[in-house]
XYZ file of N, CA and C in Angstrom:
738
model
N 36.077 -195.440 155.701
C 34.662 -195.838 154.669
C 34.347 -194.247 154.992
N 34.337 -193.845 153.309
C 33.441 -192.354 153.432
C 31.717 -192.694 154.045
N 31.124 -190.974 153.878
C 29.863 -191.772 153.920
C 28.814 -192.335 153.214
N 29.513 -192.508 151.615
C 28.570 -192.874 150.529
C 28.742 -194.248 150.631
N 29.929 -194.623 151.650
C 30.165 -196.131 151.317
C 29.439 -196.632 152.723
N 29.557 -195.641 153.952
C 28.672 -195.820 155.113
C 27.052 -196.267 154.560
N 27.055 -195.267 153.904
C 24.936 -195.100 153.792
C 24.840 -196.689 152.600
N 25.601 -196.458 151.927
C 25.156 -198.050 151.207
C 25.342 -199.240 151.664
N 26.403 -199.395 152.573
C 26.288 -200.552 153.312
C 25.226 -200.455 154.113
N 24.658 -199.477 154.675
C 23.239 -199.539 155.235
C 22.048 -199.932 154.606
N 22.145 -199.343 153.609
C 21.567 -199.783 152.395
C 21.264 -200.953 152.253
N 22.500 -201.861 151.649
C 22.718 -203.252 151.238
C 22.042 -204.047 152.602
N 22.091 -203.816 153.968
C 21.773 -204.565 154.771
C 20.233 -204.409 155.100
N 19.429 -203.577 154.519
C 18.039 -202.917 154.920
C 17.771 -203.767 153.676
N 17.891 -203.937 152.296
C 17.617 -204.778 151.462
C 17.476 -206.324 151.350
N 18.524 -206.907 152.196
C 18.282 -207.994 152.458
C 17.708 -208.511 153.502
N 17.591 -207.413 154.179
C 16.472 -207.869 155.611
C 14.904 -207.789 155.193
N 14.778 -206.953 153.950
C 13.604 -207.412 153.228
C 13.320 -208.632 152.876
N 12.635 -209.553 153.181
C 13.006 -210.669 152.580
C 12.041 -210.946 150.726
N 11.005 -209.819 150.947
C 10.575 -209.891 149.381
C 11.475 -209.375 148.522
N 11.897 -208.785 148.192
C 13.023 -207.833 146.998
C 14.309 -209.231 146.970
N 14.762 -209.584 148.146
C 16.093 -210.422 147.769
C 14.943 -212.112 146.879
N 14.216 -212.117 147.102
C 13.628 -213.068 147.242
C 13.150 -213.139 145.657
N 12.978 -212.260 145.225
C 12.085 -211.549 143.941
C 13.461 -211.632 142.458
N 14.476 -211.050 143.453
C 15.435 -210.515 142.686
C 16.857 -211.497 142.230
N 16.743 -212.173 143.463
C 17.925 -213.631 143.408
C 17.700 -214.625 143.800
N 16.572 -215.202 144.429
C 16.201 -216.110 144.102
C 15.505 -217.300 143.091
N 13.880 -215.820 143.052
C 13.290 -216.381 141.852
C 13.066 -216.772 140.702
N 14.338 -215.589 139.717
C 14.992 -215.659 138.649
C 15.588 -216.987 138.263
N 16.567 -217.808 139.400
C 17.149 -219.270 139.310
C 15.922 -220.100 139.222
N 14.846 -219.811 140.297
C 13.611 -221.216 140.366
C 13.431 -220.731 138.916
N 12.975 -219.962 138.294
C 12.310 -219.822 137.088
C 13.347 -220.359 136.044
N 14.818 -220.674 135.821
C 15.459 -220.794 134.835
C 15.591 -222.081 134.827
N 15.660 -222.649 135.638
C 15.568 -224.609 136.197
C 13.927 -224.943 136.011
N 13.118 -224.191 136.586
C 11.870 -224.486 136.016
C 11.749 -224.917 134.721
N 11.831 -223.652 134.294
C 11.438 -223.637 132.369
C 12.273 -224.484 131.574
N 13.348 -224.260 131.552
C 14.618 -224.587 131.415
C 14.501 -226.284 130.982
N 14.531 -226.876 132.135
C 14.580 -228.342 132.384
C 13.209 -228.763 131.485
N 12.305 -228.391 131.915
C 10.902 -228.694 131.074
C 11.025 -228.526 128.841
N 11.932 -227.186 129.204
C 11.885 -227.215 128.041
C 13.431 -228.164 127.323
N 13.661 -227.998 128.252
C 14.841 -229.817 127.839
C 14.276 -231.144 127.312
N 12.886 -230.955 127.763
C 12.289 -232.304 127.169
C 11.892 -232.008 126.032
N 10.398 -231.441 125.956
C 9.771 -231.297 124.461
C 10.413 -229.908 123.451
N 11.779 -230.048 123.547
C 12.411 -228.774 122.338
C 12.050 -227.609 122.509
N 11.390 -227.099 123.684
C 10.928 -225.522 123.439
C 10.458 -225.257 123.323
N 9.871 -223.162 123.435
C 9.198 -222.742 123.027
C 8.490 -222.484 121.450
N 6.963 -222.341 121.434
C 6.809 -222.574 119.803
C 7.977 -221.664 118.973
N 8.910 -222.253 117.357
C 9.289 -221.347 117.123
C 10.723 -221.162 117.504
N 11.502 -221.976 118.697
C 12.596 -221.607 119.575
C 12.795 -223.527 119.322
N 14.143 -223.739 119.042
C 14.729 -225.372 119.468
C 16.188 -224.669 120.225
N 16.395 -225.627 121.246
C 17.830 -225.981 121.086
C 18.542 -225.023 121.790
N 19.444 -224.010 121.355
C 20.330 -223.677 122.191
C 19.101 -222.352 122.034
N 18.788 -221.727 121.209
C 17.586 -220.713 121.131
C 16.874 -220.694 121.931
N 16.619 -221.634 122.475
C 15.001 -221.820 123.675
C 15.743 -221.849 124.698
N 16.779 -222.188 124.965
C 17.649 -221.900 126.441
C 18.041 -220.216 126.189
N 18.672 -219.958 125.264
C 19.148 -218.311 125.435
C 18.005 -217.886 125.937
N 16.755 -217.794 125.132
C 15.087 -217.748 125.559
C 15.018 -217.412 127.320
N 15.114 -218.189 127.457
C 14.859 -218.949 129.279
C 15.481 -218.258 129.890
N 17.105 -218.137 129.688
C 17.989 -217.557 130.373
C 17.869 -216.287 130.741
N 17.508 -215.245 129.394
C 17.020 -213.897 129.353
C 15.697 -213.548 129.931
N 15.139 -214.445 129.824
C 13.564 -213.994 130.517
C 13.946 -214.273 132.080
N 14.806 -214.742 132.739
C 15.201 -215.089 133.800
C 15.996 -213.695 134.393
N 16.765 -213.122 133.309
C 17.188 -211.801 133.863
C 16.390 -210.919 133.746
N 15.374 -210.596 133.012
C 14.582 -209.375 132.830
C 13.826 -208.958 133.648
N 13.303 -210.837 134.706
C 12.309 -211.063 135.783
C 13.296 -210.123 136.960
N 14.269 -210.042 137.012
C 15.480 -209.925 137.975
C 14.994 -207.998 137.652
N 15.643 -207.967 136.544
C 15.855 -206.224 136.165
C 14.405 -205.659 136.153
N 13.419 -206.269 136.380
C 12.446 -205.702 136.152
C 11.804 -205.633 137.969
N 12.089 -206.094 138.529
C 12.014 -206.431 139.941
C 12.367 -205.430 140.454
N 13.525 -205.269 140.011
C 14.912 -203.868 141.355
C 14.103 -202.561 140.660
N 14.053 -202.463 138.987
C 13.256 -200.848 138.461
C 11.898 -200.691 139.069
N 11.062 -201.365 138.676
C 9.866 -200.786 138.716
C 9.377 -201.281 139.776
N 10.120 -202.148 140.739
C 9.115 -202.198 141.938
C 10.043 -202.158 143.307
N 11.156 -202.501 143.512
C 12.415 -202.283 144.805
C 12.284 -200.774 145.023
N 13.200 -199.563 143.955
C 13.659 -199.101 143.805
C 13.007 -197.763 143.525
N 11.697 -197.732 143.133
C 10.275 -196.665 143.499
C 10.329 -197.021 144.614
N 9.666 -197.594 145.375
C 8.928 -198.111 146.440
C 9.770 -197.556 147.697
N 11.242 -198.054 147.790
C 12.305 -197.251 148.792
C 12.502 -196.185 148.610
N 12.224 -195.266 147.784
C 12.725 -194.200 147.707
C 11.649 -193.313 147.852
N 10.263 -194.066 147.348
C 8.751 -192.922 148.260
C 9.030 -192.998 148.972
N 9.196 -194.356 149.700
C 8.401 -194.635 151.340
C 9.725 -194.029 152.354
N 10.721 -193.696 151.869
C 11.716 -192.267 152.238
C 11.296 -191.364 152.112
N 11.091 -190.601 151.380
C 10.494 -189.270 151.351
C 8.899 -188.930 151.928
N 7.648 -190.232 151.674
C 7.070 -190.386 152.729
C 7.000 -189.751 154.198
N 7.946 -190.792 154.737
C 8.459 -190.731 155.893
C 9.168 -189.787 156.315
N 9.822 -189.344 155.920
C 10.421 -187.830 156.165
C 11.785 -187.657 156.184
N 12.187 -188.780 155.694
C 13.800 -189.156 155.930
C 14.514 -188.252 154.746
N 14.131 -188.188 153.721
C 14.996 -187.354 152.918
C 15.098 -186.127 153.134
N 13.897 -185.556 153.852
C 13.746 -184.099 154.468
C 14.989 -184.128 155.845
N 14.587 -184.566 156.598
C 15.774 -184.990 157.672
C 17.043 -184.750 157.279
N 17.219 -185.257 156.325
C 18.707 -185.735 155.789
C 19.388 -184.559 155.023
N 18.370 -183.701 154.819
C 18.808 -181.906 154.243
C 19.453 -181.520 155.646
N 19.326 -181.538 156.398
C 19.642 -180.676 157.656
C 20.975 -181.647 158.308
N 21.444 -182.710 157.816
C 23.021 -182.853 158.246
C 23.594 -182.878 156.956
N 24.775 -183.379 157.784
C 26.185 -183.576 156.375
C 25.676 -184.635 155.490
N 24.788 -185.518 155.377
C 24.611 -186.663 154.600
C 23.594 -185.566 153.545
N 23.961 -185.313 152.289
C 22.547 -185.062 151.471
C 21.683 -186.207 151.313
N 20.556 -185.888 151.304
C 19.455 -186.839 150.505
C 20.041 -187.656 148.894
N 20.480 -186.604 148.440
C 21.282 -187.482 147.207
C 21.764 -188.413 147.340
N 22.652 -188.778 148.482
C 23.615 -189.645 148.269
C 22.415 -191.232 148.840
N 21.691 -191.212 149.715
C 20.447 -191.983 149.377
C 19.901 -192.486 148.135
N 19.569 -191.754 147.311
C 19.655 -192.081 145.831
C 20.331 -192.489 145.441
N 21.881 -192.030 145.489
C 23.278 -192.552 144.891
C 23.021 -194.482 145.649
N 23.106 -194.194 146.113
C 23.506 -195.426 147.779
C 22.468 -196.866 147.231
N 21.051 -196.317 146.931
C 20.042 -197.061 146.742
C 20.302 -197.533 144.813
N 20.577 -196.662 143.752
C 20.925 -197.200 142.682
C 22.358 -198.057 142.750
N 23.626 -197.898 143.731
C 24.530 -198.768 144.123
C 24.290 -200.130 144.466
N 23.262 -200.181 145.383
C 22.427 -201.734 146.034
C 22.060 -202.381 144.696
N 21.081 -201.288 144.359
C 20.097 -201.767 142.582
C 21.114 -202.820 141.975
N 21.968 -201.787 141.546
C 22.731 -202.530 140.554
C 23.760 -203.570 140.769
N 24.262 -203.240 142.190
C 24.912 -204.514 142.741
C 24.072 -205.974 142.933
N 22.997 -205.591 142.799
C 22.164 -207.050 142.841
C 21.823 -207.403 142.021
N 21.867 -206.551 140.714
C 21.252 -207.202 138.875
C 22.272 -208.033 138.749
N 23.892 -207.103 139.069
C 25.023 -208.353 139.354
C 24.989 -209.574 139.590
N 25.015 -209.441 140.932
C 24.583 -210.758 141.410
C 23.975 -211.825 140.826
N 22.738 -211.269 140.922
C 21.326 -211.932 139.995
C 22.009 -212.528 138.273
N 22.942 -211.545 137.779
C 22.899 -211.810 136.309
C 24.190 -213.071 136.462
N 25.096 -212.726 137.332
C 26.008 -213.866 137.510
C 25.703 -215.365 137.880
N 24.660 -215.378 138.972
C 24.196 -216.514 139.453
C 23.142 -217.199 138.314
N 22.619 -216.224 137.828
C 21.688 -217.149 136.268
C 22.771 -217.451 135.146
N 23.589 -216.833 135.044
C 24.620 -217.097 134.863
C 25.488 -218.767 134.338
N 25.843 -218.574 136.026
C 26.284 -219.553 136.039
C 25.487 -221.165 136.376
N 24.645 -220.771 136.931
C 23.891 -221.846 136.670
C 23.168 -222.463 135.595
N 23.084 -221.141 135.153
C 22.405 -221.686 133.264
C 23.416 -222.508 132.594
N 24.741 -222.469 132.936
C 25.911 -223.146 132.480
C 25.791 -223.978 133.114
N 26.082 -224.522 134.693
C 26.218 -225.708 134.874
C 24.857 -226.713 134.762
N 23.843 -226.224 134.597
C 22.358 -227.219 135.290
C 22.175 -227.415 133.766
N 21.964 -226.614 133.137
C 21.219 -226.416 132.046
C 22.281 -226.764 130.516
N 23.388 -226.329 130.701
C 24.624 -226.332 129.960
C 24.790 -225.117 128.649
N 24.082 -223.855 129.133
C 24.140 -223.337 127.601
C 25.390 -222.176 128.038
N 25.987 -221.992 126.918
C 27.022 -221.606 127.078
C 27.440 -220.566 127.428
N 28.861 -220.032 127.857
C 29.071 -218.856 128.627
C 28.491 -217.548 127.468
N 28.399 -216.315 127.885
C 28.254 -215.202 126.874
C 29.809 -215.037 125.932
N 29.515 -215.463 124.644
C 30.650 -215.644 123.687
C 31.584 -214.378 124.012
N 30.656 -213.352 123.765
C 31.615 -211.776 124.347
C 31.573 -210.948 125.165
N 32.123 -211.493 126.317
C 31.823 -211.016 127.412
C 31.810 -209.578 127.522
N 32.445 -208.369 127.086
C 32.410 -207.094 127.152
C 31.265 -207.101 126.118
N 30.790 -207.417 125.206
C 29.436 -207.242 125.074
C 28.672 -207.494 125.784
N 28.171 -208.047 126.429
C 26.809 -208.953 127.054
C 27.521 -207.696 128.206
N 28.419 -207.293 129.142
C 28.201 -206.835 130.257
C 27.476 -205.280 129.574
N 28.334 -204.566 128.549
C 28.129 -202.933 127.953
C 26.121 -203.021 128.073
N 25.927 -204.284 127.404
C 24.559 -204.363 127.214
C 23.831 -203.998 128.611
N 24.268 -205.001 129.607
C 23.489 -205.181 130.826
C 23.915 -203.982 131.332
N 24.585 -203.461 131.369
C 24.886 -201.767 132.116
C 23.993 -200.630 131.063
N 23.922 -201.141 130.110
C 23.111 -199.972 129.107
C 21.213 -200.650 129.790
N 21.034 -201.807 129.716
C 19.798 -202.282 130.468
C 19.195 -201.764 131.754
N 20.350 -201.771 132.441
C 20.649 -201.559 134.527
C 20.289 -200.203 134.098
N 20.893 -199.129 133.341
C 20.387 -197.743 133.056
C 19.219 -197.173 132.495
N 19.127 -197.855 132.011
C 17.323 -198.058 131.338
C 16.871 -197.594 132.222
N 16.400 -199.263 132.346
C 15.615 -199.775 133.542
C 14.978 -198.697 134.813
N 16.399 -198.175 135.140
C 16.587 -197.331 136.806
C 15.700 -196.612 136.440
N 16.326 -195.905 135.390
C 15.409 -194.921 134.911
C 14.255 -194.187 135.138
N 13.686 -195.832 134.276
C 11.894 -195.752 134.519
C 11.572 -195.663 135.851
N 12.747 -196.283 137.100
C 11.975 -196.591 138.319
C 12.374 -195.666 139.293
N 13.121 -194.240 138.814
C 13.635 -193.167 138.736
C 12.377 -192.018 139.035
N 11.850 -191.918 137.461
C 10.619 -191.482 136.968
C 9.585 -191.397 137.905
N 9.737 -193.192 138.293
C 8.038 -193.550 139.395
C 8.242 -192.841 140.953
N 9.690 -193.100 141.075
C 10.029 -192.449 142.743
C 9.807 -191.104 142.539
N 10.115 -190.632 141.672
C 10.105 -188.705 141.478
C 8.705 -188.075 141.628
N 7.414 -188.993 141.286
C 6.021 -188.773 140.972
C 5.231 -189.492 141.710
N 5.911 -190.180 142.254
C 4.414 -190.914 143.216
C 4.656 -190.195 144.321
N 3.334 -189.935 145.346
C 3.393 -188.767 145.994
C 3.814 -190.115 147.642
N 3.542 -191.160 147.635
C 3.179 -191.815 148.726
C 3.774 -193.488 147.811
N 4.681 -194.353 148.993
C 4.705 -195.217 149.114
C 3.831 -196.194 148.176
N 2.100 -196.078 148.443
C 1.110 -197.189 148.269
C 0.873 -196.646 146.160
N 1.313 -195.579 145.935
C 1.436 -195.150 144.646
C 2.183 -195.182 144.378
N 3.757 -195.485 144.762
C 4.833 -195.985 143.627
C 4.691 -197.407 143.656
N 4.409 -198.108 144.636
C 4.353 -199.620 144.664
C 2.992 -200.027 143.408
N 2.066 -199.511 143.083
C 0.950 -199.309 142.324
C 1.372 -199.089 141.147
N 1.867 -197.778 141.077
C 2.554 -197.600 138.951
C 3.645 -198.091 138.969
N 4.336 -199.002 139.460
C 5.444 -199.716 139.533
C 4.768 -201.391 138.808
N 3.541 -201.657 140.243
C 2.818 -202.818 139.309
C 2.589 -202.608 137.824
N 1.909 -201.284 137.614
C 1.107 -201.057 136.283
C 2.061 -201.443 135.368
N 3.554 -200.856 135.373
C 4.746 -201.381 134.432
C 4.947 -202.516 134.292
N 5.109 -202.861 135.530
C 5.741 -204.433 135.322
C 5.206 -204.959 134.483
N 3.707 -205.367 134.718
C 3.009 -206.340 133.769
C 3.226 -206.436 132.191
N 2.476 -205.178 131.963
C 2.555 -204.489 130.766
C 4.189 -204.889 130.093
N 5.014 -204.670 130.472
C 6.524 -204.546 130.123
C 7.135 -205.617 129.610
N 6.452 -207.084 130.670
C 6.565 -208.022 131.024
C 6.200 -208.591 129.379
N 5.230 -208.546 129.212
C 4.895 -208.943 127.962
C 4.500 -208.538 126.733
N 4.983 -207.004 126.916
C 5.336 -206.417 125.588
C 7.196 -206.756 125.215
N 7.820 -207.291 126.340
C 9.352 -207.133 126.034
C 9.727 -209.251 125.603
N 8.546 -209.421 125.448
C 8.138 -211.112 125.378
C 8.908 -212.151 126.269
N 8.714 -211.773 127.422
C 8.993 -212.655 129.072
C 7.969 -213.646 128.656
N 6.368 -213.737 128.282
C 6.042 -214.752 128.275
C 5.291 -215.324 127.249
N 6.123 -214.495 125.805
C 6.002 -215.457 124.789
C 7.393 -214.835 123.816
N 7.555 -215.760 123.269
C 9.207 -215.082 122.470
C 8.841 -214.345 121.586
N 10.118 -213.895 121.210
C 9.288 -212.399 119.991
C 8.715 -213.330 118.838
N 9.315 -214.306 118.784
C 9.650 -215.511 117.123
C 7.938 -215.399 117.042
N 7.816 -216.071 118.420
C 5.970 -216.237 118.529
C 4.834 -215.255 118.509
N 5.553 -213.749 117.974
C 4.718 -212.696 118.380
C 4.111 -212.011 117.070
N 2.960 -211.743 116.896
C 2.854 -210.910 115.686
C 3.537 -209.594 115.619
N 4.447 -209.578 114.425
C 5.657 -208.427 113.928
C 4.986 -207.322 114.335
N 3.920 -206.828 114.422
C 3.803 -205.552 115.014
C 3.916 -205.175 116.547
N 3.192 -206.446 117.208
C 3.465 -206.229 118.752
C 5.299 -206.577 119.016
N 6.136 -207.340 118.091
C 6.999 -207.428 118.570
C 7.972 -206.247 117.930
N 7.817 -204.978 117.179
C 8.295 -203.538 116.273
C 7.876 -203.086 117.947
N 6.488 -203.197 118.398
C 6.514 -202.359 119.659
C 7.307 -202.852 120.683
N 7.539 -204.106 121.139
C 8.179 -204.637 122.392
C 9.821 -204.109 121.664
N 10.652 -203.720 120.893
C 11.872 -203.715 120.407
C 12.397 -202.158 121.105
N 10.562 -201.400 121.139
C 10.832 -200.010 121.789
C 10.626 -199.454 123.024
N 10.121 -200.874 123.961
C 10.153 -200.699 125.622
C 11.527 -201.011 126.110
N 11.121 -200.483 126.909
C 13.010 -200.358 127.604
C 12.989 -201.672 128.366
N 12.371 -203.389 128.825
C 12.364 -204.324 128.980
C 12.851 -205.197 127.844
N 12.288 -204.649 126.647
C 12.014 -205.343 125.304
C 13.572 -205.072 124.969
N 13.515 -203.890 124.800
C 15.255 -203.887 124.161
C 15.999 -204.534 125.333
N 16.179 -204.472 126.416
C 17.272 -204.931 127.317
C 17.261 -206.615 127.037
N 15.924 -207.048 126.820
C 15.651 -208.778 127.207
C 16.240 -209.371 126.248
N 16.408 -208.591 124.630
C 16.614 -208.722 123.278
C 17.840 -208.212 122.866
N 18.526 -207.532 123.789
C 19.801 -206.873 123.755
C 20.610 -207.964 124.538
N 20.615 -208.194 125.996
C 21.127 -209.226 126.474
C 20.847 -210.664 125.972
N 19.907 -211.865 125.213
C 19.897 -212.358 124.472
C 21.024 -212.313 123.450
N 21.025 -211.485 122.662
C 21.901 -211.601 121.498
C 23.478 -211.421 121.740
N 23.715 -210.579 122.841
C 24.667 -210.855 122.995
C 25.273 -212.023 123.953
N 24.557 -212.771 124.827
C 25.145 -213.716 125.167
C 25.026 -214.778 124.419
N 24.191 -214.702 123.166
C 24.404 -216.067 122.489
C 25.260 -216.119 121.187
N 25.977 -214.609 121.353
C 26.781 -214.059 120.057
C 26.671 -213.116 118.625
N 25.113 -213.482 118.836
C 24.522 -212.435 117.934
C 24.865 -210.975 117.590
N 25.003 -210.888 119.027
C 25.393 -208.913 118.804
C 24.878 -207.933 118.758
N 25.093 -206.758 119.980
C 24.087 -205.976 120.058
C 23.651 -205.291 118.958
N 22.318 -205.093 118.754
C 21.343 -204.445 117.557
C 21.419 -203.063 118.098
N 21.805 -202.423 116.601
C 21.854 -200.568 116.993
C 20.769 -200.545 117.432
N 19.503 -200.848 116.749
C 18.133 -199.951 117.276
C 17.835 -200.785 119.421
N 18.505 -202.107 119.479
C 18.113 -201.780 121.373
C 19.052 -200.966 121.549
N 20.836 -200.336 121.092
C 21.242 -200.176 121.702
C 20.975 -198.567 121.933
N 20.017 -197.818 120.937
C 19.553 -196.849 121.055
C 18.451 -196.712 121.731
N 17.940 -197.747 121.749
C 16.005 -197.618 122.482
C 16.962 -197.516 124.042
N 18.179 -198.545 124.267
C 18.487 -198.077 125.637
C 19.057 -197.078 125.718
N 19.968 -196.583 125.327
C 20.928 -195.049 125.550
C 19.850 -194.046 125.885
N 18.794 -194.104 124.434
C 17.706 -192.822 124.727
C 16.843 -192.836 125.977
N 16.388 -193.987 126.383
C 15.716 -193.824 127.437
C 16.392 -193.475 129.337
N 18.075 -194.069 128.770
C 18.708 -193.720 130.357
C 18.723 -192.606 130.264
N 18.825 -191.921 128.868
C 19.322 -190.195 129.010
C 18.090 -189.399 129.252
N 16.865 -189.596 128.385
C 15.761 -188.868 128.529
C 14.820 -189.129 129.900
N 14.880 -190.087 130.192
C 14.145 -190.441 131.596
C 15.043 -190.356 132.889
N 16.643 -190.397 132.525
C 17.012 -190.192 133.808
C 17.171 -188.228 133.881
N 17.019 -187.484 132.598
C 17.024 -185.946 133.259
C 15.445 -185.557 133.690
N 14.478 -186.343 133.170
C 12.922 -185.999 133.439
C 12.914 -186.436 135.204
N 13.926 -187.539 135.634
C 14.205 -187.983 136.891
C 14.080 -186.654 137.464
N 15.782 -186.362 137.025
C 16.496 -184.833 138.133
C 15.742 -184.324 138.247
N 15.118 -184.137 137.258
C 14.323 -182.878 137.423
C 13.148 -182.464 138.036
N 12.126 -183.392 138.235
C 11.380 -183.814 138.686
C 11.633 -184.654 140.227
N 12.475 -184.726 140.646
C 12.340 -185.096 142.227
C 12.695 -184.428 142.904
N 11.451 -184.800 143.804
C 11.400 -184.283 145.225
C 11.936 -184.676 146.238
N 12.463 -183.963 147.104
C 13.099 -184.607 148.717
C 12.155 -184.330 149.839
N 11.240 -183.848 149.297
C 9.760 -184.078 150.412
C 9.015 -183.547 149.639
């Protein structure tokens, strides 16, 4: 196993030992899916949504919760902590470049997102009768774009936050407005049109709607694809330019 592989394995073990992050990224989305999904089966769903539309909405917000947690909270907090404790600075004096820690964190986060997605899709299908994605390639491509866009936001936070506390605070300040504008609390169909439009241009809003559309067979809309790709490229470049190792 090469250096990056070993480092990724270490980061994965550290992530699993942290009881809070796996809980919010892997367990809570499934709990949310079942708790809300079973309720909606009985009352027909939220306003302006019925039947399978409600099921797809519930499933997509479960995925959005996992992606938002990993992007806005876990990733920036871990990297800021490593910089604050001098881990990245000390690694510069070893054959293991500190950039490998960043790459390992991204790999662990993306892998966790994939596992969470597989669990939500599987549980949704078995417990709630939600059909599997009709176009697996489109769904997988949208998921990859969503991870790239949302993780780029987390990397910018990690690049700018001077301390772990600052990274955590900034992540939470992004988390709750993103959940609101992204349509997690209220379906897009029940929002005022101007608010729904704003949500389409946020990374979490574009990700949630894109995943919902590709899961249900509607297909990824060009606007959401452009928003996700643009955010990934622009903020990824900003994070690379501003990131400090110490």
